[in-house]
C-alpha positions as CSV (number, residue, x, y, z in Angstrom):
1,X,0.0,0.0,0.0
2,X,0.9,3.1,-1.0
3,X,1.7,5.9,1.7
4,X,-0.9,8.6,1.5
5,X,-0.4,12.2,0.2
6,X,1.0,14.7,2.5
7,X,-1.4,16.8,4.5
8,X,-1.6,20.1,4.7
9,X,-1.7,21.7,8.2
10,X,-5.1,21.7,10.1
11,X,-6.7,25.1,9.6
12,X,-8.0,26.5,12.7
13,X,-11.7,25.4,14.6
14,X,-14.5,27.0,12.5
15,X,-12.3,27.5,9.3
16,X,-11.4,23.9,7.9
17,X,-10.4,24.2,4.4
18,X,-12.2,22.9,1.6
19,X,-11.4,19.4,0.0
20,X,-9.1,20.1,-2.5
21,X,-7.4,22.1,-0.7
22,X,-6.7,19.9,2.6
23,X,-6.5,16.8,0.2
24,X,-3.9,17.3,-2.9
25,X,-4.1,14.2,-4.0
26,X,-7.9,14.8,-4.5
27,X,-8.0,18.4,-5.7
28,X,-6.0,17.2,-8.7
29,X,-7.6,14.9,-10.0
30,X,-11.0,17.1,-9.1
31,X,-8.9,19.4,-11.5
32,X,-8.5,17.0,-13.7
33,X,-12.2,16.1,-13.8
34,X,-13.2,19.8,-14.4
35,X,-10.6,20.3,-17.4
36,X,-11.5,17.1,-19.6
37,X,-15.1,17.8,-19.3
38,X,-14.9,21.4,-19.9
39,X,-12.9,20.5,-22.9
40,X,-15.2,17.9,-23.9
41,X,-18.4,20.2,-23.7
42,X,-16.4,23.1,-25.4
43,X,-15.8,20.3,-28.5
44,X,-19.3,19.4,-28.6
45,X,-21.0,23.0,-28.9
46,X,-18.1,24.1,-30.7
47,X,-18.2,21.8,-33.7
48,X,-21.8,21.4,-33.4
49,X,-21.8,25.6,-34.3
50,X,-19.0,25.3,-37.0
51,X,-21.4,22.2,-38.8
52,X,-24.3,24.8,-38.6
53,X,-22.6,27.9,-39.5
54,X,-19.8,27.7,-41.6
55,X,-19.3,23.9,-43.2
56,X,-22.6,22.8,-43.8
57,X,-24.9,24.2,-46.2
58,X,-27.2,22.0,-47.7
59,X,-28.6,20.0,-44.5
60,X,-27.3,21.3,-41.4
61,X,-29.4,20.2,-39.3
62,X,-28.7,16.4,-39.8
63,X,-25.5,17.4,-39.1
64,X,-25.6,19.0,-35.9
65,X,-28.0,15.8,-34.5
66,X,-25.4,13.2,-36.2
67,X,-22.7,15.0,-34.4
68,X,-24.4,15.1,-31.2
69,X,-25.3,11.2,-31.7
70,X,-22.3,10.6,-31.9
71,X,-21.2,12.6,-29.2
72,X,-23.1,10.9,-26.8
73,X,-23.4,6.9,-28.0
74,X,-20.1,6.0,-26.0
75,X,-21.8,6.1,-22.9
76,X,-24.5,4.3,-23.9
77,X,-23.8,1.7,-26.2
78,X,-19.9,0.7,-24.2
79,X,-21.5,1.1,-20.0
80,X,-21.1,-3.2,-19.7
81,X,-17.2,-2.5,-21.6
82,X,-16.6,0.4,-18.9
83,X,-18.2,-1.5,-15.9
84,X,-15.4,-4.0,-16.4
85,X,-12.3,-2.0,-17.3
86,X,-12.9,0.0,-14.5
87,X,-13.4,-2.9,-12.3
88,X,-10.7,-5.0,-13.7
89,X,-7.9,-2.3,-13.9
90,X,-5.7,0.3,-11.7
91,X,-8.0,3.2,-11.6
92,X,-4.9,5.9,-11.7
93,X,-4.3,3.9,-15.0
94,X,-7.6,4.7,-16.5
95,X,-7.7,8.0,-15.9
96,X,-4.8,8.6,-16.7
97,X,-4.8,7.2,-20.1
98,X,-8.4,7.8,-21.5
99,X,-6.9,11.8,-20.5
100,X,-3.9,11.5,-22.7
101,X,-5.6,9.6,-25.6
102,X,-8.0,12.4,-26.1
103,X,-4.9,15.0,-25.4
104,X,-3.4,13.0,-28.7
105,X,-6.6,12.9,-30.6
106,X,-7.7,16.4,-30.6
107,X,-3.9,17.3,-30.9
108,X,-4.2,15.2,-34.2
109,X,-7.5,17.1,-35.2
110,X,-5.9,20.3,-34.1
111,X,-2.6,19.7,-36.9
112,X,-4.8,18.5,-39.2
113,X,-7.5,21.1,-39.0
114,X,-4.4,24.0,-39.1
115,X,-2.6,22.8,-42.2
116,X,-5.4,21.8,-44.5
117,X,-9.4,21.7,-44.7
118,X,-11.0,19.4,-42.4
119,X,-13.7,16.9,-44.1
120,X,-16.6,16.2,-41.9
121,X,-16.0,12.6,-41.0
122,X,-12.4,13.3,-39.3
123,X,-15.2,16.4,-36.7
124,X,-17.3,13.1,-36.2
125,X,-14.3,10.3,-35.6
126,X,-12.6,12.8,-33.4
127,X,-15.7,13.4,-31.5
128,X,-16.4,9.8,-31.3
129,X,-13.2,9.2,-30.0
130,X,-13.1,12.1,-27.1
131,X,-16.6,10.9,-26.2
132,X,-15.4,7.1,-25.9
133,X,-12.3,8.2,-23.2
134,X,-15.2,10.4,-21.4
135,X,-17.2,7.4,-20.9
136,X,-14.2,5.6,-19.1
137,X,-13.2,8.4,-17.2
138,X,-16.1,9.8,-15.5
139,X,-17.4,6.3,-14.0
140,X,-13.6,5.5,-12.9
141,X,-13.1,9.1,-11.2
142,X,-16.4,8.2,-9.0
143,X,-15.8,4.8,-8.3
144,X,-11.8,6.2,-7.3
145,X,-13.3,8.5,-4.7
146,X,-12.1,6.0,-2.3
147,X,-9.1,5.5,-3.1
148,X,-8.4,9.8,-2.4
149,X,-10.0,10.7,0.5
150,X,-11.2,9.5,4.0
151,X,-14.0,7.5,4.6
152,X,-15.6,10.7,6.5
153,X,-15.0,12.5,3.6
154,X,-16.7,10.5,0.6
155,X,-19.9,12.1,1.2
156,X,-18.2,15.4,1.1
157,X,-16.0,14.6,-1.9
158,X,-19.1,12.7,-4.1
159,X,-21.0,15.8,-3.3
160,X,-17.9,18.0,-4.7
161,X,-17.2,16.1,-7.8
162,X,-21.5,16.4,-8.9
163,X,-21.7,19.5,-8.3
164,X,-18.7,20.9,-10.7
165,X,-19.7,18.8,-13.6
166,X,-22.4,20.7,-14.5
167,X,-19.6,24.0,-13.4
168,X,-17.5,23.0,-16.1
169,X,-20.0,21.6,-18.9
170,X,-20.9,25.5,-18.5
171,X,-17.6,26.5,-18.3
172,X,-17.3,24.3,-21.9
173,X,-20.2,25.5,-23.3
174,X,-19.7,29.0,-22.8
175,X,-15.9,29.2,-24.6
176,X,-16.7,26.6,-27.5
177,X,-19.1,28.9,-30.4
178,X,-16.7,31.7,-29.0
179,X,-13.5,30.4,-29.9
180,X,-14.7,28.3,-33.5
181,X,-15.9,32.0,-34.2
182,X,-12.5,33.2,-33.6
183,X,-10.3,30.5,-34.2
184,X,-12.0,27.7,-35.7
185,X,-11.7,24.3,-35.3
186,X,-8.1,24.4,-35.3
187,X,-7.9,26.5,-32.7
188,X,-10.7,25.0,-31.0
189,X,-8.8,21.1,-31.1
190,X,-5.6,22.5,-29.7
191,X,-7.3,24.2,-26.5
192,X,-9.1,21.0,-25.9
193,X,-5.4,19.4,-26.2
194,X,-4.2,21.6,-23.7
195,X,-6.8,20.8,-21.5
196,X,-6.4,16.7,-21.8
197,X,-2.5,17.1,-21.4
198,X,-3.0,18.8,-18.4
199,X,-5.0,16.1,-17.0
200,X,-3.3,13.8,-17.3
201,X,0.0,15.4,-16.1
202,X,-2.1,15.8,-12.7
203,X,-3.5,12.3,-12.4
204,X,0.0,10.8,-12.9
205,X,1.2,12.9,-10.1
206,X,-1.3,11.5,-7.7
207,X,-0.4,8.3,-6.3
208,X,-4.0,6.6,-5.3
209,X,-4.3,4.7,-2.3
210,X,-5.2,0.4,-2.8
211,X,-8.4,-0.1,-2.3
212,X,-9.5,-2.9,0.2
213,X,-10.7,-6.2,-1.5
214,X,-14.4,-5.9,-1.7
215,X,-14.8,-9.7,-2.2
216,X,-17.4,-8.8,-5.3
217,X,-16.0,-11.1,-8.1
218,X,-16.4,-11.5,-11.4
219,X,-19.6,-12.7,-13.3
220,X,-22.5,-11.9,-15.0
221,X,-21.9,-7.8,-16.5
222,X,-25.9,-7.6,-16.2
223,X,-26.3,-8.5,-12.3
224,X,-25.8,-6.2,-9.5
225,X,-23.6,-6.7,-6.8
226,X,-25.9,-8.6,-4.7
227,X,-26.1,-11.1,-7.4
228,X,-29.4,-9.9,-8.4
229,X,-30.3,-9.0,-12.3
230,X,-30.9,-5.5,-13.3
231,X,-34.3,-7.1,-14.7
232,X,-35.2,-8.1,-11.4
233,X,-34.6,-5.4,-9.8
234,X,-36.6,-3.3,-11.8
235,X,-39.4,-5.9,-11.9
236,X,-39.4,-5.8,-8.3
237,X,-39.5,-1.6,-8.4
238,X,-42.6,-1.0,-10.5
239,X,-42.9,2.5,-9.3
240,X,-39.7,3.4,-9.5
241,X,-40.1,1.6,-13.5
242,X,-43.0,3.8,-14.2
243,X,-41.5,6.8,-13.5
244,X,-38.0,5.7,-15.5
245,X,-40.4,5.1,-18.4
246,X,-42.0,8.6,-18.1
247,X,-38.5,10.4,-17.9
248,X,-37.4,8.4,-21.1
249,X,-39.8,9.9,-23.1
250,X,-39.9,13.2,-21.7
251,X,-35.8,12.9,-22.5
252,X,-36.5,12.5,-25.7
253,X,-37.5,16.0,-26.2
254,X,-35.9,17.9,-23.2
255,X,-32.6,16.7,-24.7
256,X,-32.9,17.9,-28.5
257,X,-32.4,21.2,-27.1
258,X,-28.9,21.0,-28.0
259,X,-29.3,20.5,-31.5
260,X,-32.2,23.2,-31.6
261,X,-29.7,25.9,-29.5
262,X,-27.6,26.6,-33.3
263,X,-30.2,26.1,-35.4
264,X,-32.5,28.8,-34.3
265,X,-29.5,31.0,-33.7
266,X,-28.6,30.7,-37.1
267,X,-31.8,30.5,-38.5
268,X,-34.0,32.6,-36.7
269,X,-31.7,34.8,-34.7
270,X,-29.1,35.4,-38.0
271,X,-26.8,35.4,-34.9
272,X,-23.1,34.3,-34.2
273,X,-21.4,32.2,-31.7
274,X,-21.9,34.9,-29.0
275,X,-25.3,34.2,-29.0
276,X,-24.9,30.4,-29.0
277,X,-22.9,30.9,-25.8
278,X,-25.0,32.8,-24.2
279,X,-28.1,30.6,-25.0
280,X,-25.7,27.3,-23.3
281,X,-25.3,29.5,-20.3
282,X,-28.7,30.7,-19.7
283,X,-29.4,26.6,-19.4
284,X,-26.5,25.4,-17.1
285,X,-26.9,28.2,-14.8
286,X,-30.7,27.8,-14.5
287,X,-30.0,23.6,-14.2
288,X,-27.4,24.4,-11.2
289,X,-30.0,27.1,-9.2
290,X,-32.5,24.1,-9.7
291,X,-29.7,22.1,-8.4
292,X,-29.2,23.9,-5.5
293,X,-32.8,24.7,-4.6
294,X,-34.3,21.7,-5.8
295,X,-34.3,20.0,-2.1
296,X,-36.2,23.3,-1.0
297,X,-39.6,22.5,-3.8
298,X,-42.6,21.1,-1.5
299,X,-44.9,18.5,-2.7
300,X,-44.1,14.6,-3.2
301,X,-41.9,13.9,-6.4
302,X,-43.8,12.4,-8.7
303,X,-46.1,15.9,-8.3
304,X,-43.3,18.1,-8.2
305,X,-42.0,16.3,-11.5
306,X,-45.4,16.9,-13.3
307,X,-45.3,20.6,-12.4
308,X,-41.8,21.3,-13.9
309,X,-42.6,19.2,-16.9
310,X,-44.8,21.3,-17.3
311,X,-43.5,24.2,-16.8
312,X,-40.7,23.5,-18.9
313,X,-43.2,22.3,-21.8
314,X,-44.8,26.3,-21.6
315,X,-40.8,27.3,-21.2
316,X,-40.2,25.5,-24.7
317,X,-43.3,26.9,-26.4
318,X,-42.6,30.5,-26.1
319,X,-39.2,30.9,-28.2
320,X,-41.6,29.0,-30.8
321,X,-44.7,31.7,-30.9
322,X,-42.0,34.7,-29.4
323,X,-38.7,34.8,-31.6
324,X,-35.8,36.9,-29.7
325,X,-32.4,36.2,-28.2
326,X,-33.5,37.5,-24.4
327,X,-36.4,35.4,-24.8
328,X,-35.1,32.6,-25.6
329,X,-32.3,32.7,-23.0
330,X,-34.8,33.3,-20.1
331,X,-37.0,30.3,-21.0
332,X,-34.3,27.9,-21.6
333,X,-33.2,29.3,-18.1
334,X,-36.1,27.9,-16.5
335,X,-35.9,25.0,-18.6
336,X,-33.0,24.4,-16.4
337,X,-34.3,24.7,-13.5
338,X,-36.9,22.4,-14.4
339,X,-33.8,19.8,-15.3
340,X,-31.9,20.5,-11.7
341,X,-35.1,20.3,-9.7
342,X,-36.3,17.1,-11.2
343,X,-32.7,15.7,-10.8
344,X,-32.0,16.1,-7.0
345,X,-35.7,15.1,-5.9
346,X,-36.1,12.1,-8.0
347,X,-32.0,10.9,-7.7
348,X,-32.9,11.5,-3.3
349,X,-36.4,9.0,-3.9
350,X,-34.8,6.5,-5.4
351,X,-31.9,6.4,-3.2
352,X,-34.6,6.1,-0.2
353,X,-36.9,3.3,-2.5
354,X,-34.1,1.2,-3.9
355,X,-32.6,-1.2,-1.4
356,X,-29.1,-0.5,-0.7
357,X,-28.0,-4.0,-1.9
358,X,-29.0,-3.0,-5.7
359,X,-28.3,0.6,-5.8
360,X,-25.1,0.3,-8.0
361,X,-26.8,-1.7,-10.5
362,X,-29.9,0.2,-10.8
363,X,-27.9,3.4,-11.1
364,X,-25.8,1.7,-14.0
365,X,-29.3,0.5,-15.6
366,X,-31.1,4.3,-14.9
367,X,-28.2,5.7,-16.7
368,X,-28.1,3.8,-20.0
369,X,-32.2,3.8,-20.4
370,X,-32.1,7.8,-19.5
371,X,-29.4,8.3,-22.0
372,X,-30.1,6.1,-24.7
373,X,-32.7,8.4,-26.1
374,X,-29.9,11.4,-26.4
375,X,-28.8,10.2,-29.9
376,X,-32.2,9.3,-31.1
377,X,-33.6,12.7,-30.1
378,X,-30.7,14.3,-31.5
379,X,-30.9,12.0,-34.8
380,X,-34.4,13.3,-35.1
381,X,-34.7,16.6,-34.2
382,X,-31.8,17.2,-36.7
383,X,-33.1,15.6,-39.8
384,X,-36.6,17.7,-38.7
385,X,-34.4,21.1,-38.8
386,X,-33.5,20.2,-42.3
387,X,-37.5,20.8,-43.5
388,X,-39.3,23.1,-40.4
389,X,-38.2,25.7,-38.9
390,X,-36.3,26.3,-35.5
391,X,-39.6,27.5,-34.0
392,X,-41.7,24.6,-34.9
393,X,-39.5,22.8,-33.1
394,X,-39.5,24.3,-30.2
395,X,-43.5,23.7,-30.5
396,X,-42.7,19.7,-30.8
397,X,-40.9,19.7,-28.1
398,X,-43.3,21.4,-25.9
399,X,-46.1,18.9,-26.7
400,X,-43.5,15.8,-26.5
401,X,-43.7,16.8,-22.3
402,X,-47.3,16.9,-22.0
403,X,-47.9,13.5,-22.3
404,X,-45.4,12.8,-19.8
405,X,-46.2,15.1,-17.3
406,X,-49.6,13.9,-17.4
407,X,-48.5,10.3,-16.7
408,X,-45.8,11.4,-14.1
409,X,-48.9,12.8,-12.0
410,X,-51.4,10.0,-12.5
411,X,-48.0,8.2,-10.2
412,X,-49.3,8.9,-7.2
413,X,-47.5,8.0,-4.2
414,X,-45.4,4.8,-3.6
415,X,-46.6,2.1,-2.0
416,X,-46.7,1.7,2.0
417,X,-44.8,-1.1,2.1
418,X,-41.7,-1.7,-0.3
419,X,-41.2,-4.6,-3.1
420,X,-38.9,-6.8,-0.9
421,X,-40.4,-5.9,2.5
422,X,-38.9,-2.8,3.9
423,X,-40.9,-0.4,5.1
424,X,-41.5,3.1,3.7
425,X,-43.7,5.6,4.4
426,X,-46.1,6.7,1.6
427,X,-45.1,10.2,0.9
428,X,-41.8,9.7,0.4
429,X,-39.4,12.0,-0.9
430,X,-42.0,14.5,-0.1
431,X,-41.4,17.9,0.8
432,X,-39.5,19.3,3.7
């Protein structure tokens, strides 16, 4: 075993430092979190704003929503390939070099983009690529946590890494139509370079601590670590399936935003990447004030959820009666909020409904059923953009909710008494 990193000194009673300050070894790979996926938002809107604005002509729109299926179908389609990587090898190795592969890819894209025109499908293989080392190193960062800090700090530290993700996706989003407009792709690849090799400079300064033997071994990629399937678990949850059910098909509007964000710029705006930044900023800050304030909404979850599907649905469908920049930017603002409210009270019921026993696996299963409709919203929304206007659909996407919200609230409450015999009380998750 390892000895562990150095401590700084205590700071006095009342004034303890924060975690990546009093723990180095964890603040840089924290660091190292925030800079690959800033970089990795920044290549996503960026490339998804050159496509729209200055490459494609004919049918941008089916390019921006094969890019951003692209994008995200790593995640997705490679979760049972990442599950065991991550479980099979040193975790400082992983991160380490999934961060220098995508330093050397968009280094590649960076040369190539600077010395002669850059055809389409090296955008979509580079982004293919920076989204596969993403989908190995975000899992393997939260699964290292405890191999950085103390046990009495996981809490704190799990908390910290959440909460900057969506810090530097906004960071990302912000700086990627800004520098394409400026600097194009070239410039765009090498900044995302810098940010990679930085990365994984820090994590190979970090020496991680060896984790205790958890005694979980190797078998079937589809059960949970209590040896139950993720099938069975979820046919053993069927309130907690419902309401996965109504959140896939509300996803498959909510998340076509991103495609929709530079086509009515360009289209209905006649606006520039300034725009398209300030649009993506408008949505991650209102998604971390829901974030924050989420805990603080009354009513049960399932209610709740309807309301800000709801609300988000009438958020959607005024840029698509009302065209203007400002009014675009303050609905997709409470869009967001909508997105971080429904995130923290519906993540906090199913951590109280699931047992503790199958919470890893149900996790892994909520993730790939909530994401899988990311590239088929994107796929479809694109091609639509192609032959309606940016308005219309906004409209679409406002009615895709209402059915959804309607179902969310016909939930109800969960039952008294849980699937496999724990008790719960009926309103829970309810408000505070």
């Amino acid at each position: 075993m390892t000895a562990p990193e150095p401590a700084l000194p205590p700071a006095p009673e009342g004034r303890r430092l924060p975690l990546v300050l009093r723990n180095r070894a964890f603040g840089a790979v924290w660091l190292g979190q925030v800079l690959t996926q800033a970089a990795v938002r920044m290549f996503q809107v960026g490339v998804s704003w050159w496509l729209v604005a200055y490459a494609v002509d004919g049918a941008p729109g089916l390019a921006s929503g094969l890019f951003m299926a692209v994008s995200t179908l790593p995640a997705v389609a490679l979760a049972p390939v990442v599950a065991r990587a991550v479980a099979r090898n040193a975790h400082r190795s992983v991160l380490r070099t999934t961060a220098g592969v995508a330093g050397i890819v968009a280094a590649a894209l960076a040369a190539w983009a600077w010395t002669s025109g850059l055809p389409l499908p090296a955008a979509y293989a580079a982004a293919l690529a920076l989204a596969t080392c993403q989908a190995f190193f975000d899992p393997c960062l939260t699964t290292s946590v405890p191999e950085l800090v103390d046990d009495e700090d996981i809490e704190t530290a799990t908390g910290f890494e959440l909460s900057t993700q969506s810090l530097a996706g906004l960071g990302g989003a912000l700086l990627g139509a800004l520098v394409v407009d400026r600097a194009g792709v070239a410039g765009l690849a090498a900044g995302c370079a810098a940010a990679y090799g930085t990365a994984a400079l820090l994590i190979s300064g970090v020496r991680f601590r060896t984790p205790a033997a958890s005694g979980a071994a190797d078998g079937d990629p589809g059960a949970a670590p209590g040896g139950r399937t993720l099938r069975r678990i979820l046919a053993e949850l069927p309130y907690v399936r419902r309401i996965l059910v109504c959140f896939t098909v509300a996803n498959l509007f909510t998340t076509a935003v991103f495609v929709v964000i530079p086509l009515y710029t360009r289209s209905v705006l006649a606006e520039g990447g300034g725009t398209v930044a300030l649009l993506e900023a408008s949505l991650g800050v209102g998604t971390l004030v829901g974030s924050f304030t989420g805990a603080r909404v009354p009513g049960r979850p399932t209610v709740t959820g309807a309301y800000c599907l709801g609300l988000m649905a009438l958020a959607l469908a005024l840029p698509g009666l009302v065209a203007g920049r400002l009014v675009l930017a303050g609905c997709l603002a409470v869009a967001g909020w909508c997105v971080g409210v429904i995130g923290v009270r519906f993540v906090s019921l199913f951590q109280r409904l699931v047992p503790a026993a199958d919470k890893p696996g149900f996790f892994a299963v909520m993730q790939a059923v909530l994401g899988a409709t990311f590239p088929v919203g994107s796929l479809l929304f694109g091609l639509a953009g192609d032959h309606v206007s940016a308005q219309t659909l906004c409209l679409v996407q406002a009615a895709g909710l209402v059915p959804a919200a309607c179902a969310l609230a016909l939930l109800g409450a969960p039952e008294s008494v849980g699937p496999v015999g724990e008790p719960r009380p009926a309103t829970v998750g309810g408000g505070r």
